[in-house]
GROMACS .gro file of C-alpha atoms in nm:
model
  156
    1UNK     CA    1   0.000   0.000   0.000
    2UNK     CA    2   0.153   0.327  -0.116
    3UNK     CA    3  -0.035   0.597   0.078
    4UNK     CA    4   0.074   0.959   0.055
    5UNK     CA    5  -0.069   1.300   0.132
    6UNK     CA    6  -0.081   1.583  -0.123
    7UNK     CA    7  -0.147   1.930   0.010
    8UNK     CA    8  -0.441   2.098  -0.162
    9UNK     CA    9  -0.334   2.436  -0.295
   10UNK     CA   10  -0.539   2.536  -0.601
   11UNK     CA   11  -0.896   2.659  -0.633
   12UNK     CA   12  -0.978   2.363  -0.861
   13UNK     CA   13  -0.844   2.123  -0.596
   14UNK     CA   14  -1.061   2.291  -0.331
   15UNK     CA   15  -1.370   2.248  -0.551
   16UNK     CA   16  -1.280   1.884  -0.610
   17UNK     CA   17  -1.230   1.829  -0.235
   18UNK     CA   18  -1.570   1.985  -0.162
   19UNK     CA   19  -1.748   1.762  -0.416
   20UNK     CA   20  -1.576   1.456  -0.269
   21UNK     CA   21  -1.669   1.564   0.086
   22UNK     CA   22  -2.038   1.605  -0.007
   23UNK     CA   23  -2.037   1.258  -0.163
   24UNK     CA   24  -1.834   1.088   0.113
   25UNK     CA   25  -2.060   1.215   0.394
   26UNK     CA   26  -2.396   1.180   0.215
   27UNK     CA   27  -2.484   0.843   0.372
   28UNK     CA   28  -2.409   0.968   0.725
   29UNK     CA   29  -2.605   1.288   0.658
   30UNK     CA   30  -2.903   1.081   0.543
   31UNK     CA   31  -2.876   0.846   0.841
   32UNK     CA   32  -2.826   1.100   1.121
   33UNK     CA   33  -2.984   1.420   0.981
   34UNK     CA   34  -2.707   1.629   1.139
   35UNK     CA   35  -2.730   1.920   0.899
   36UNK     CA   36  -2.547   2.162   1.133
   37UNK     CA   37  -2.240   1.945   1.201
   38UNK     CA   38  -2.198   1.707   0.905
   39UNK     CA   39  -1.922   1.802   0.656
   40UNK     CA   40  -2.153   1.672   0.383
   41UNK     CA   41  -2.380   1.970   0.446
   42UNK     CA   42  -2.105   2.233   0.417
   43UNK     CA   43  -2.119   2.486   0.137
   44UNK     CA   44  -1.826   2.542  -0.095
   45UNK     CA   45  -1.795   2.888   0.060
   46UNK     CA   46  -1.757   2.735   0.409
   47UNK     CA   47  -1.483   2.498   0.288
   48UNK     CA   48  -1.303   2.789   0.118
   49UNK     CA   49  -1.334   2.991   0.440
   50UNK     CA   50  -1.172   2.705   0.636
   51UNK     CA   51  -0.904   2.661   0.369
   52UNK     CA   52  -0.811   3.028   0.404
   53UNK     CA   53  -0.749   2.996   0.778
   54UNK     CA   54  -0.374   3.028   0.839
   55UNK     CA   55  -0.383   2.727   1.074
   56UNK     CA   56  -0.567   2.492   0.834
   57UNK     CA   57  -0.426   2.262   0.567
   58UNK     CA   58  -0.623   2.020   0.351
   59UNK     CA   59  -0.465   1.711   0.197
   60UNK     CA   60  -0.578   1.460  -0.059
   61UNK     CA   61  -0.513   1.102   0.055
   62UNK     CA   62  -0.353   0.916  -0.235
   63UNK     CA   63  -0.302   0.548  -0.307
   64UNK     CA   64  -0.039   0.575  -0.576
   65UNK     CA   65  -0.188   0.837  -0.812
   66UNK     CA   66  -0.551   0.772  -0.712
   67UNK     CA   67  -0.727   1.011  -0.475
   68UNK     CA   68  -0.903   0.788  -0.220
   69UNK     CA   69  -1.002   1.055   0.033
   70UNK     CA   70  -0.902   1.375   0.206
   71UNK     CA   71  -0.823   1.520   0.547
   72UNK     CA   72  -0.812   1.863   0.710
   73UNK     CA   73  -0.552   1.938   0.976
   74UNK     CA   74  -0.582   2.231   1.214
   75UNK     CA   75  -0.247   2.328   1.368
   76UNK     CA   76  -0.231   2.669   1.534
   77UNK     CA   77   0.137   2.610   1.620
   78UNK     CA   78   0.079   2.762   1.964
   79UNK     CA   79   0.120   2.448   2.175
   80UNK     CA   80  -0.251   2.361   2.155
   81UNK     CA   81  -0.366   2.025   2.024
   82UNK     CA   82  -0.357   1.960   1.652
   83UNK     CA   83  -0.696   1.855   1.519
   84UNK     CA   84  -0.820   1.626   1.244
   85UNK     CA   85  -1.155   1.755   1.117
   86UNK     CA   86  -1.269   1.595   0.896
   87UNK     CA   87  -1.103   1.289   0.750
   88UNK     CA   88  -1.285   1.079   0.493
   89UNK     CA   89  -1.232   0.795   0.251
   90UNK     CA   90  -1.456   0.767  -0.054
   91UNK     CA   91  -1.708   0.485  -0.030
   92UNK     CA   92  -1.550   0.269  -0.300
   93UNK     CA   93  -1.214   0.270  -0.118
   94UNK     CA   94  -1.328   0.210   0.241
   95UNK     CA   95  -1.217  -0.092   0.440
   96UNK     CA   96  -0.863  -0.095   0.302
   97UNK     CA   97  -0.680   0.078   0.588
   98UNK     CA   98  -0.640   0.410   0.405
   99UNK     CA   99  -0.764   0.627   0.694
  100UNK     CA  100  -0.526   0.453   0.935
  101UNK     CA  101  -0.230   0.499   0.699
  102UNK     CA  102  -0.326   0.863   0.634
  103UNK     CA  103  -0.328   0.941   1.007
  104UNK     CA  104   0.011   0.774   1.044
  105UNK     CA  105   0.140   0.994   0.758
  106UNK     CA  106  -0.005   1.305   0.928
  107UNK     CA  107   0.177   1.211   1.247
  108UNK     CA  108   0.501   1.189   1.050
  109UNK     CA  109   0.442   1.542   0.920
  110UNK     CA  110   0.314   1.705   1.239
  111UNK     CA  111   0.445   1.484   1.517
  112UNK     CA  112   0.261   1.203   1.694
  113UNK     CA  113   0.160   1.386   2.010
  114UNK     CA  114  -0.112   1.634   2.112
  115UNK     CA  115  -0.389   1.543   1.866
  116UNK     CA  116  -0.766   1.567   1.899
  117UNK     CA  117  -1.066   1.465   1.691
  118UNK     CA  118  -1.429   1.376   1.729
  119UNK     CA  119  -1.655   1.122   1.568
  120UNK     CA  120  -2.007   0.985   1.583
  121UNK     CA  121  -2.057   0.766   1.889
  122UNK     CA  122  -2.290   0.536   1.695
  123UNK     CA  123  -2.023   0.466   1.427
  124UNK     CA  124  -1.832   0.188   1.605
  125UNK     CA  125  -1.588   0.134   1.316
  126UNK     CA  126  -1.460   0.489   1.350
  127UNK     CA  127  -1.416   0.451   1.725
  128UNK     CA  128  -1.228   0.123   1.674
  129UNK     CA  129  -0.994   0.292   1.421
  130UNK     CA  130  -0.907   0.582   1.647
  131UNK     CA  131  -0.855   0.363   1.954
  132UNK     CA  132  -0.630   0.133   1.751
  133UNK     CA  133  -0.419   0.439   1.664
  134UNK     CA  134  -0.376   0.530   2.031
  135UNK     CA  135  -0.656   0.783   2.076
  136UNK     CA  136  -0.861   0.772   2.395
  137UNK     CA  137  -1.203   0.914   2.472
  138UNK     CA  138  -1.212   1.234   2.675
  139UNK     CA  139  -1.491   1.440   2.824
  140UNK     CA  140  -1.861   1.398   2.781
  141UNK     CA  141  -2.042   1.298   2.466
  142UNK     CA  142  -2.239   1.574   2.295
  143UNK     CA  143  -2.595   1.495   2.188
  144UNK     CA  144  -2.648   1.637   1.840
  145UNK     CA  145  -3.000   1.507   1.790
  146UNK     CA  146  -3.213   1.201   1.874
  147UNK     CA  147  -3.015   0.991   1.625
  148UNK     CA  148  -2.654   1.072   1.707
  149UNK     CA  149  -2.397   1.188   1.959
  150UNK     CA  150  -2.042   1.312   1.915
  151UNK     CA  151  -1.759   1.157   2.114
  152UNK     CA  152  -1.422   1.331   2.160
  153UNK     CA  153  -1.077   1.174   2.141
  154UNK     CA  154  -0.723   1.282   2.219
  155UNK     CA  155  -0.383   1.128   2.169
  156UNK     CA  156  -0.101   1.204   2.417
   0.00000   0.00000   0.00000
């Protein structure tokens, strides 16, 4: 498996990322109806606004030359925790370990300590992935609606 990260830097890449994000999160949006928090409900303008934050970088997740997903990293470089929000793998590529490998690659770039992320409590596969990578649950869960809750994780 040849996983790499390619930083997204052009307007066309941002548009492509946004289209992928809408597609990748559509099933979860349908299932949980979390229109305020789901990345699949974000407008292109919102993604561009995040992209323009000095502490945000977006990356395509590549298997060879094929884009299999994407990830956003928030790193304020002020000693606070780095944050993954969101990470996604396109439906046709899921179940191959790409998210795990992508997080390992991020840790090579940014260091392996002081990370945070959140995920849907009801999505046990996501929780399993993050725990396997050394993340542990912190704090209370946050009820988003009657269908879902968010759970928060940190590493180191």
